[in-house]
Coordinates of C-alpha atoms and ligand atoms in Angstrom, one line a residue:
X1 CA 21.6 -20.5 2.4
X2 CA 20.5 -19.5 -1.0
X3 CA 17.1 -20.0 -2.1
X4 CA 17.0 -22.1 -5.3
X5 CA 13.6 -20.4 -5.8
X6 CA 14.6 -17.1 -6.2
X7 CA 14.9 -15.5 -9.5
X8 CA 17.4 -12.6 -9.7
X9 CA 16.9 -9.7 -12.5
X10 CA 19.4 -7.2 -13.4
X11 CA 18.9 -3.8 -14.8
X12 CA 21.3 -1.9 -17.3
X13 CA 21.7 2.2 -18.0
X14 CA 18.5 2.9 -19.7
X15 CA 18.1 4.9 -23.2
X16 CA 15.1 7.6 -22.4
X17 CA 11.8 6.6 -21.6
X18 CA 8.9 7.3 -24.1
X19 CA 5.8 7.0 -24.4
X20 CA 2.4 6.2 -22.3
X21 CA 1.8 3.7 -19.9
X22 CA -1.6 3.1 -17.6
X23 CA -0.5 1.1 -14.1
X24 CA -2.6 -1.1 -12.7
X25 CA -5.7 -0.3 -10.0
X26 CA -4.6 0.8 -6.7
X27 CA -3.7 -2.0 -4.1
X28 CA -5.9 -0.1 -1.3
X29 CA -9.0 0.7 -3.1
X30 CA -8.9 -3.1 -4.4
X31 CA -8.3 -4.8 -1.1
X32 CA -11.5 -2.8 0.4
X33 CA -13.4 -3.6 -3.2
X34 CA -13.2 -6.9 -2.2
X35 CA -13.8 -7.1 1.5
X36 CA -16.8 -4.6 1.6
X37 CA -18.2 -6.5 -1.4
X38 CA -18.1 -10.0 0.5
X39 CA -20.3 -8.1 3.2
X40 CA -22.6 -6.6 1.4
X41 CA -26.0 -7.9 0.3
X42 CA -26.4 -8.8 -3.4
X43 CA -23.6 -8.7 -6.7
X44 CA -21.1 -5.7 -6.8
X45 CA -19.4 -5.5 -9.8
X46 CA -14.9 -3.9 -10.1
X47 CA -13.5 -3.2 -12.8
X48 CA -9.7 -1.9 -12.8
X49 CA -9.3 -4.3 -9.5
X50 CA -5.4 -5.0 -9.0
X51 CA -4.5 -8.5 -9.6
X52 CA -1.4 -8.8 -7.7
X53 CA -1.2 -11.7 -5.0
X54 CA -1.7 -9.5 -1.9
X55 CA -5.1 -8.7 -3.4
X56 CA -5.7 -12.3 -4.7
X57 CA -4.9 -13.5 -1.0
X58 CA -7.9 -11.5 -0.5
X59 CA -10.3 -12.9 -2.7
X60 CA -9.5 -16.0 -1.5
X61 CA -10.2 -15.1 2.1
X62 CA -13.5 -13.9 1.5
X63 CA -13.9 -16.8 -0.5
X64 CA -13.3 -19.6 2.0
X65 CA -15.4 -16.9 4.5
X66 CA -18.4 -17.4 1.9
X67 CA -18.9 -14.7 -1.0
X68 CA -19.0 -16.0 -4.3
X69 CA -16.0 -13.9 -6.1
X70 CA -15.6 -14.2 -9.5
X71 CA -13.6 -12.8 -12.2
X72 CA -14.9 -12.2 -15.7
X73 CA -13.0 -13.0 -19.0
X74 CA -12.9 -9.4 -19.4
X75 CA -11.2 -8.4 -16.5
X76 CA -14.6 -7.3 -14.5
X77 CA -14.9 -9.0 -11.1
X78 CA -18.3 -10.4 -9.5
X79 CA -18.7 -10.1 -5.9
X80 CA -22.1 -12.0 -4.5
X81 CA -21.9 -10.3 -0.5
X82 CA -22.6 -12.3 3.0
X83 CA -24.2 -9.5 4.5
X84 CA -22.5 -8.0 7.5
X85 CA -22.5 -10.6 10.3
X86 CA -22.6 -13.6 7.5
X87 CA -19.0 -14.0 7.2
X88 CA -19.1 -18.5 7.9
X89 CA -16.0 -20.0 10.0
X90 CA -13.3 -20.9 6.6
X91 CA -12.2 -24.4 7.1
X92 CA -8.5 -23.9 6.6
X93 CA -5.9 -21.2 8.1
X94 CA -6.1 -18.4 5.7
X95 CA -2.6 -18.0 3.9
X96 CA -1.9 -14.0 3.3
X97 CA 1.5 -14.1 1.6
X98 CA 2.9 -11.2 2.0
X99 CA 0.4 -8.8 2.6
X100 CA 0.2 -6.8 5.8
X101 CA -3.3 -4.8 4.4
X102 CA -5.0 -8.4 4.1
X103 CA -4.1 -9.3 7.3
X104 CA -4.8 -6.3 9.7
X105 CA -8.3 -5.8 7.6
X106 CA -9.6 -8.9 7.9
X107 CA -7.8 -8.9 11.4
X108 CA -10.8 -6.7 12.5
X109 CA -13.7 -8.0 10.3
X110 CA -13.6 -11.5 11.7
X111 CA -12.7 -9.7 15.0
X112 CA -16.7 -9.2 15.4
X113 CA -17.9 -12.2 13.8
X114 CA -18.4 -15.6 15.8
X115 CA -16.1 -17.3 14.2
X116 CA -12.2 -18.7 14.5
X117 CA -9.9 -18.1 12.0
X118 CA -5.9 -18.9 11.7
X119 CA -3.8 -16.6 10.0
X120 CA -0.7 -17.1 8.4
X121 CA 1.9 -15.9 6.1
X122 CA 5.1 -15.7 4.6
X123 CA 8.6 -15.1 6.3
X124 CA 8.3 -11.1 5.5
X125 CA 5.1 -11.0 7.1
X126 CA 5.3 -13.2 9.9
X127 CA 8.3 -10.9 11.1
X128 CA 5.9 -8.0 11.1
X129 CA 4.2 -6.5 14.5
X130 CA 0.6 -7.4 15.0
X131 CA -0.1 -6.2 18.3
X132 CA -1.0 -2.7 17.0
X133 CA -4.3 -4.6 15.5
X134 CA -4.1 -6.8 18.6
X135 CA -4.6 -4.6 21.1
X136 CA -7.6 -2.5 20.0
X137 CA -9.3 -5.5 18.8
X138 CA -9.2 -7.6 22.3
X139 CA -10.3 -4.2 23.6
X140 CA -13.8 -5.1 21.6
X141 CA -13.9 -8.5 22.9
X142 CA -11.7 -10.4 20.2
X143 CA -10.0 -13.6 22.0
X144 CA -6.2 -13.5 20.0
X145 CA -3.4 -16.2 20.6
X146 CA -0.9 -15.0 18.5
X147 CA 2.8 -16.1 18.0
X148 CA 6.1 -14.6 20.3
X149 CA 5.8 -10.6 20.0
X150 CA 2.7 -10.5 18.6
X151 CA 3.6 -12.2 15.6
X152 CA 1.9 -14.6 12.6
X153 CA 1.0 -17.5 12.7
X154 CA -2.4 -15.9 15.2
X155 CA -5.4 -17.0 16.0
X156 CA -9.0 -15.1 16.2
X157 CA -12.0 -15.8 18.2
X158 CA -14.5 -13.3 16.8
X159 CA -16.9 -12.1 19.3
X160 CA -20.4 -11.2 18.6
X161 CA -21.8 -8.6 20.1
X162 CA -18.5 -7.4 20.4
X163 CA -18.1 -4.1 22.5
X164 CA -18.1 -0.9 20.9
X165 CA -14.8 1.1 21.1
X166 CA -13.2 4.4 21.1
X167 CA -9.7 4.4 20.4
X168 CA -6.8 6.8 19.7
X169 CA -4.2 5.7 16.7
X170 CA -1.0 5.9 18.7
X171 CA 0.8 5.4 15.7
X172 CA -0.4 6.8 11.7
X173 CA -1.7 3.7 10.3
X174 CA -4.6 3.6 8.1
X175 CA -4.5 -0.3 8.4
X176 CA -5.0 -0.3 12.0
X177 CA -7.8 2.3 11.4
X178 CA -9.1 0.5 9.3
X179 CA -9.1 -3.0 10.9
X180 CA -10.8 -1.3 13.7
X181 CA -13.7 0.3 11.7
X182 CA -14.5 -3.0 10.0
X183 CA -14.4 -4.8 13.1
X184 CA -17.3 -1.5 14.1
X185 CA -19.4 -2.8 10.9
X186 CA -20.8 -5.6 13.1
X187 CA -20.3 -3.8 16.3
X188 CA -24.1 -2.7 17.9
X189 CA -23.9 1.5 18.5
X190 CA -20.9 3.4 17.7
X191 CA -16.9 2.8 17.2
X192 CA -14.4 5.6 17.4
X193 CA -11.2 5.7 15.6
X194 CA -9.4 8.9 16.8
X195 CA -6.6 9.7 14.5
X196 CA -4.4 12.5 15.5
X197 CA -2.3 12.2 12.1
X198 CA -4.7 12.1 9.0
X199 CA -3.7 8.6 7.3
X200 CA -5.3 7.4 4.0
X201 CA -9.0 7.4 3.9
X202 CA -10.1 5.0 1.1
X203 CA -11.7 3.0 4.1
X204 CA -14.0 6.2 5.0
X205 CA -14.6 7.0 1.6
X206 CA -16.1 3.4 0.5
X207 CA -17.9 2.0 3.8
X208 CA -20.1 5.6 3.0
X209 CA -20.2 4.8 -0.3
X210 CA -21.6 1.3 0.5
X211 CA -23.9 2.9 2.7
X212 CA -22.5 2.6 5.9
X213 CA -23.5 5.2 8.6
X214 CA -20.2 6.8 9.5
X215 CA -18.8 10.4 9.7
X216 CA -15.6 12.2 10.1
X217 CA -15.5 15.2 12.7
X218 CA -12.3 17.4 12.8
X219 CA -11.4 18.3 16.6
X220 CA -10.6 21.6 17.7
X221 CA -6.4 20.1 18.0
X222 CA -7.1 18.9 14.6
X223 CA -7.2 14.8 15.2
X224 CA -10.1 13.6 13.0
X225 CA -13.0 11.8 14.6
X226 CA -14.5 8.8 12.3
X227 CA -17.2 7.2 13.6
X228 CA -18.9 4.2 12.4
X229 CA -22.8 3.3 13.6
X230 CA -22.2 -0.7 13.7
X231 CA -24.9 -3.7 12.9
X232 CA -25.0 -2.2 8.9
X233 CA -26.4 -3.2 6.2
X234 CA -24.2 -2.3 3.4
X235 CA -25.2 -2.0 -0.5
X236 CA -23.4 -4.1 -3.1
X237 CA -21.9 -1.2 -6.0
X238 CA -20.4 -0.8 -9.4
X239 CA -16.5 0.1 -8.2
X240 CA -14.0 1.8 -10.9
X241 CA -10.6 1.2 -8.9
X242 CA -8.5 4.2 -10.0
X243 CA -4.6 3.7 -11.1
X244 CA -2.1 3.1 -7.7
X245 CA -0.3 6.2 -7.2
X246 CA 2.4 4.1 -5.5
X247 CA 3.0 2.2 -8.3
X248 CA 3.3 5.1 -10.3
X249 CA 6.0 6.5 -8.0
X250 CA 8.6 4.2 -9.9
X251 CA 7.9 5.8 -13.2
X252 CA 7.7 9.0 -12.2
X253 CA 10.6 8.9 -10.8
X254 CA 12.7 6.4 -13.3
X255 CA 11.4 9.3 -16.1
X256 CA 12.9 12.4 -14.1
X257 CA 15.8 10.5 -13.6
X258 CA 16.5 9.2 -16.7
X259 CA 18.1 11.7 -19.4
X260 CA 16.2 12.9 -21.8
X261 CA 12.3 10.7 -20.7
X262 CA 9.0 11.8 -21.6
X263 CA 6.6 9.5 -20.4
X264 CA 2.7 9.7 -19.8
X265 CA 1.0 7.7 -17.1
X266 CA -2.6 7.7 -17.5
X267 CA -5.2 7.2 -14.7
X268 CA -3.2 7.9 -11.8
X269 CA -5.2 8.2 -8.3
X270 CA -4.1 11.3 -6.3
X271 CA -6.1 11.6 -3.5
X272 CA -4.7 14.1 -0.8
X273 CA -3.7 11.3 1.6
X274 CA -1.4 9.1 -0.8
X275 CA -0.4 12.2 -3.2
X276 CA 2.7 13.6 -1.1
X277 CA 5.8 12.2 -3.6
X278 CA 4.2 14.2 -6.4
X279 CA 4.3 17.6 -4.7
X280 CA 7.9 16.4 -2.9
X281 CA 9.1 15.6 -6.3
X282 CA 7.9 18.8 -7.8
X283 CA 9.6 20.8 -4.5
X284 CA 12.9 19.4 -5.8
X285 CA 12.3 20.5 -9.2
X286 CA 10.9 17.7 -10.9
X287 CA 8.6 18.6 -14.2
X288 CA 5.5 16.5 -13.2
X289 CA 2.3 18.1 -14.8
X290 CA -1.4 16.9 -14.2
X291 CA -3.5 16.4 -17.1
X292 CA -7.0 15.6 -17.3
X293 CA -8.2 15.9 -13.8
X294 CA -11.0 14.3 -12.8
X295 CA -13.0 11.7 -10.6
X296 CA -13.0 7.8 -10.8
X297 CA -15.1 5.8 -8.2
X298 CA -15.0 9.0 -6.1
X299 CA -11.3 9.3 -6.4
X300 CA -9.8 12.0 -7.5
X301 CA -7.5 11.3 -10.8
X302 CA -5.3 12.1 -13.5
X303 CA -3.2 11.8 -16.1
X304 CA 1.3 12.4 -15.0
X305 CA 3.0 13.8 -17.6
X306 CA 6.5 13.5 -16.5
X307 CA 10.0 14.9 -17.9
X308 CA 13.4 14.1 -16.9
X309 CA 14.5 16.8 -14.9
X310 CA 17.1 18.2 -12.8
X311 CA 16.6 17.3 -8.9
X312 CA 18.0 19.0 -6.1
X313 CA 17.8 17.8 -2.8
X314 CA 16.0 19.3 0.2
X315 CA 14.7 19.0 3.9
X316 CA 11.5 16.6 3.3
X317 CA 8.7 17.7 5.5
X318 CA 7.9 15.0 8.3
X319 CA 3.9 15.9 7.6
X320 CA 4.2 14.6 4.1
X321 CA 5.1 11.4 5.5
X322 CA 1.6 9.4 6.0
X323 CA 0.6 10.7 2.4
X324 CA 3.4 8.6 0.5
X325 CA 4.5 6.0 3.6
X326 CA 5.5 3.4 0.7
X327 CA 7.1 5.9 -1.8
X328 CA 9.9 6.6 0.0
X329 CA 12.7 4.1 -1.0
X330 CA 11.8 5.0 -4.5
X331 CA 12.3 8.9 -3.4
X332 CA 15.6 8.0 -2.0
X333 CA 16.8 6.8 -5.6
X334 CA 15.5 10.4 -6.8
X335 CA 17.5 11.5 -3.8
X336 CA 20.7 9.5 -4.6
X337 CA 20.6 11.3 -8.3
X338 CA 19.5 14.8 -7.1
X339 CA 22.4 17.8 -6.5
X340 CA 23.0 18.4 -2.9
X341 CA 21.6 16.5 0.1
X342 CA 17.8 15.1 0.6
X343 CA 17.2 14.7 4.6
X344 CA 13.8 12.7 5.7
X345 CA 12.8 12.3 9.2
X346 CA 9.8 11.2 11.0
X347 CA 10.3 7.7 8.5
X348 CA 10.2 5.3 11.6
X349 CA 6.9 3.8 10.5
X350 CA 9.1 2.4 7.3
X351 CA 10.9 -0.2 9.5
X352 CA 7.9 -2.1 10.3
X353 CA 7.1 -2.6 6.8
X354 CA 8.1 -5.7 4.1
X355 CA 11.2 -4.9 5.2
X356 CA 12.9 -2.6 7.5
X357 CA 12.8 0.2 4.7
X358 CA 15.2 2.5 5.7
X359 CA 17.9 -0.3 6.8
X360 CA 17.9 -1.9 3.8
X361 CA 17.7 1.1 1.1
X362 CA 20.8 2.1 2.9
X363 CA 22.5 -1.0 2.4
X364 CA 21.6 -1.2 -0.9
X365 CA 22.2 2.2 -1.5
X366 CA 25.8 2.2 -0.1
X367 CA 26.4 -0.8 -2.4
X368 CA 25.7 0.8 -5.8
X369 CA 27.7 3.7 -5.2
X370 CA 25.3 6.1 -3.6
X371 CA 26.4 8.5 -0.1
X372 CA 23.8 7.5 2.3
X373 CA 23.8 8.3 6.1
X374 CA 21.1 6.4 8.0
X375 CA 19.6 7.6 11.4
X376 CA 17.3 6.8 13.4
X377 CA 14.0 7.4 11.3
X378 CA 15.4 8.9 7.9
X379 CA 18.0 8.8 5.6
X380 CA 20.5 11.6 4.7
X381 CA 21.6 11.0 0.9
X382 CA 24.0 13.4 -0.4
X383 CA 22.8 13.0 -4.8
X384 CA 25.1 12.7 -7.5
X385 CA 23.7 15.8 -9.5
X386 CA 22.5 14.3 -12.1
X387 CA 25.5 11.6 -12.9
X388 CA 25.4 8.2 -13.2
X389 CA 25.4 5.8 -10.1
X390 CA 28.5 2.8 -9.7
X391 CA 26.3 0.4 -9.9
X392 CA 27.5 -3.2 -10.0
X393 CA 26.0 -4.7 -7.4
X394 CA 23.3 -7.3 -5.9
X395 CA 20.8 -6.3 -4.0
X396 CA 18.8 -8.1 -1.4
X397 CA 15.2 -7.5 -1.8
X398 CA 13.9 -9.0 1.7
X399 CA 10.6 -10.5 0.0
X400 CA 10.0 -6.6 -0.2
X401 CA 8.4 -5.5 -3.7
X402 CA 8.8 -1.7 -3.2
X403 CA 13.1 -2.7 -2.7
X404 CA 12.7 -4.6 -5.5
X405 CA 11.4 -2.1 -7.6
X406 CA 13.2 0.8 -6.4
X407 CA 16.7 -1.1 -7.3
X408 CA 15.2 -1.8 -10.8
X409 CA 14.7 1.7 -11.4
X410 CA 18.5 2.6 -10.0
X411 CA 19.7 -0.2 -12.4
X412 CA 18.7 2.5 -15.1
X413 CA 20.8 5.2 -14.2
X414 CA 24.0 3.1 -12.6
X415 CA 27.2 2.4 -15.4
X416 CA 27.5 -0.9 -14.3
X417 CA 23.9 -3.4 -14.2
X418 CA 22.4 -4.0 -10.3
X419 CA 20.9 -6.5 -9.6
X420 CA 18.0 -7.8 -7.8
X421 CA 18.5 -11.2 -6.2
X422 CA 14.6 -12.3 -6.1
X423 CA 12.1 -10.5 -8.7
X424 CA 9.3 -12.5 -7.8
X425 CA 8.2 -10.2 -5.1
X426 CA 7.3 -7.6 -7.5
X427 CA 4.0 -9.3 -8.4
X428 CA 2.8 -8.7 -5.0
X429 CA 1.5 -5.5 -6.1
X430 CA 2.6 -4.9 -9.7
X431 CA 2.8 -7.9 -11.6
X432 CA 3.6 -6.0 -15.7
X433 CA 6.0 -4.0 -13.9
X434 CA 9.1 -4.9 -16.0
X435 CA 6.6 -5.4 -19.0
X436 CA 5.8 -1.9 -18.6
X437 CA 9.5 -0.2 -18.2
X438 CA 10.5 -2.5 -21.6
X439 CA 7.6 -1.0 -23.4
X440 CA 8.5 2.5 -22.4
X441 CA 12.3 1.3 -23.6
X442 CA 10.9 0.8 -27.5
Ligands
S3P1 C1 -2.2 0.5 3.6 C2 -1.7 1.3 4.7 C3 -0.2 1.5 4.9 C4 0.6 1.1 3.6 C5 0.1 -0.2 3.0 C6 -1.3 -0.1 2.6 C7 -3.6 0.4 3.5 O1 0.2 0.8 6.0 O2 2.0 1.1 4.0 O3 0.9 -0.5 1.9 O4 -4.1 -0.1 2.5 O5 -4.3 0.7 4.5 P1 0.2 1.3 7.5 O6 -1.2 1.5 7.9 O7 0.9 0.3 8.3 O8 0.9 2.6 7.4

């Protein structure tokens, strides 16, 4: 059936890209501004916070839980805190779109308050595997009815005192880390998150900053220890959310594949965890260079100056993978214009995402032209050195912004348009996305 909703877009061979461009604040940082704001005690003030509807769904959730969230006419947000334990019962089922970070986080903070709370979301995310929250967070005492396979719509009975926990991550996820230290925040003693793979730690970094008691150990086999002392009192702040490196990835790579780009992007967050496409886009030759390094909101930052540039393929590193999880469809557009053949391995997190990632870059992939080979957890993508892609073709985007996007960008080097068959998704996280590749167009 086709959806008389759905907007398609197509995108056309590009003339260079010029100029200087500042994305929008990282999706990560601005989901936790939010949450640890609402549980704090007194006004926190964001500035830079991402206004896409993953992060709105959000605001509303803490909203119908109780903060006062509001947003200033100049783009500043106000965030009046609960207090840890405050969070009330919200009257309706809280709708989360399509965001998977909204719903595993907030997953674990109601988890340890005494209050029920129905989830729900859209078709993209009530395909996607809960049980990986559900598990740990029954372990601390949580009561979840959730639908066939672990699946949205589910229910939470928080439990308070819930028990503390020490768990191991059997897979890297820094949302189900996460949902499991914020569920610790109202937790009496201590909860363990063991992480054998280092995942991103914008949750470690900001429940210290708000004061929460909770260190990071490395063990002697090199999984990292975070600990969280639970019952906290956290202290509102004044948050600068730095630029989302993820975002970024699809001008980066649209300006080294584009001939004859030169773009700046300004304010780009590159801390170690979510950094990896910049150094596996630099391995494969691309001219990225880092201006103006510095530290935002105790992130580190700077400024991409980025110049089309002659890719060639290689092996990608499996230990990269957790530090750029979400770049990688856009990588395999770099890949699908680079000389020689890109192979990536250790992807199989990526099918669990939007969409199933590496299924449905293939398929799209294969139908503009590209030679793609898809296994089991990777993609082997033999580039076209440099030459145009086919093209000509309509893409599905599975309610899946980063497809979305990634197919925008390969619409600028294809000779015939592609196009995407629902836009809309894009605003999830990156809303002046096409406002920002038409300004670079001038
Ligand atoms: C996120 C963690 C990652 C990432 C997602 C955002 C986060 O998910 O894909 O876009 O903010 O913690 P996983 O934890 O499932 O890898």
């Amino acid at each position: 059936m086709t959806d008389q909703t759905a907007t398609p877009r197509s995108f056309s061979a590009s003339v260079p890209l010029k100029g200087g461009i500042a994305i929008p604040g990282d999706k990560s940082i601005s989901h936790r501004s939010l949450m640890l704001s609402a549980l704090a005690v007194g006004e926190s003030r964001v500035t830079g916070l991402l206004e896409g509807h993953d992060v709105l769904a959000t605001a509303a959730a803490m909203r119908a839980m109780g903060a006062t969230i509001e947003r200033r006419d100049d783009g500043e947000w106000r965030i009046h805190g609960v207090g840890v334990g405050g969070l009330l019962q919200p009257r309706e089922a809280l709708d989360m779109g399509n965001s998977g970070t909204s719903t595993r986080l907030l997953m674990g903070l109601v988890a340890s308050h005494p209050i029920t709370t129905t989830f729900v979301g859209d078709a993209s995310l009530s395909g996607r595997p809960m049980g990986r929250v559900i598990d740990p967070l029954s372990q601390m005492g949580a009561d979840i009815s959730a639908s066939p396979g672990g699946r949205l719509p589910l229910m939470v009975r928080g439990l308070t005192p819930a028990i503390p926990l020490s768990y191991r991550l059997p897979m890297a996820s820094a949302q189900v880390k996460s949902a499991i230290l914020l569920a610790g925040l109202n937790t009496p003693g201590i909860t363990e998150v063991i992480e054998p793979v280092p995942t991103r730690d914008h949750s470690e970094r900001m429940l210290k900053g708000f004061g929460a008691d909770l260190a990071v150990e490395l063990g002697s086999d090199g999984t990292r220890h975070i600990r969280i002392r639970g019952e906290a009192e956290l202290k509102p702040q004044t948050i600068v959310v730095p630029g989302d490196p993820s975002s970024a990835a699809f001008f980066i790579v649209a300006a080294l594949i584009v001939p004859g780009s030169d773009i700046t992007i300004a304010n780009v967050g590159l801390n170690p965890t979510r950094a990896g496409l910049v150094e596996v886009l630099q391995q494969m030759g691309g001219d990225i260079s880092l201006v103006n390094a510095r530290t935002v909101g105790g992130e580190p930052v700077a400024d991409l100056r980025v110049r089309h540039s002659a890719l060639k393929g290689i092996a990608v590193d499996p230990a990269v993978v957790p530090s750029m999880v979400d770049e990688f469809p856009i990588l395999f557009v770099a890949a699908a214009l680079a000389e020689g053949r890109t192979v990536t391995t250790g992807l199989d997190e990526l099918r669990v995402k939007e969409s199933d990632r590496i299924a449905v870059m293939a398929a799209g992939l294969k139908a503009i032209g590209a030679r793609v080979e898809e296994s089991d957890d990777g993609l082997i993508i033999d580039g076209t050195g440099g030459d145009p892609l086919p093209g000509g073709a309509t893409i599905a985007g599975h309610l899946d912004h980063r497809i979305c996007m990634s197919f925008a960008i390969a619409g600028l080097v294809s000779k015939a348009p592609v196009t995407i068959d629902d836009i809309a998704p894009v605003a999830t996280s990156f809303p002046n996305f096409e406002a920002l590749l038409a300004g670079l167009q001038q």
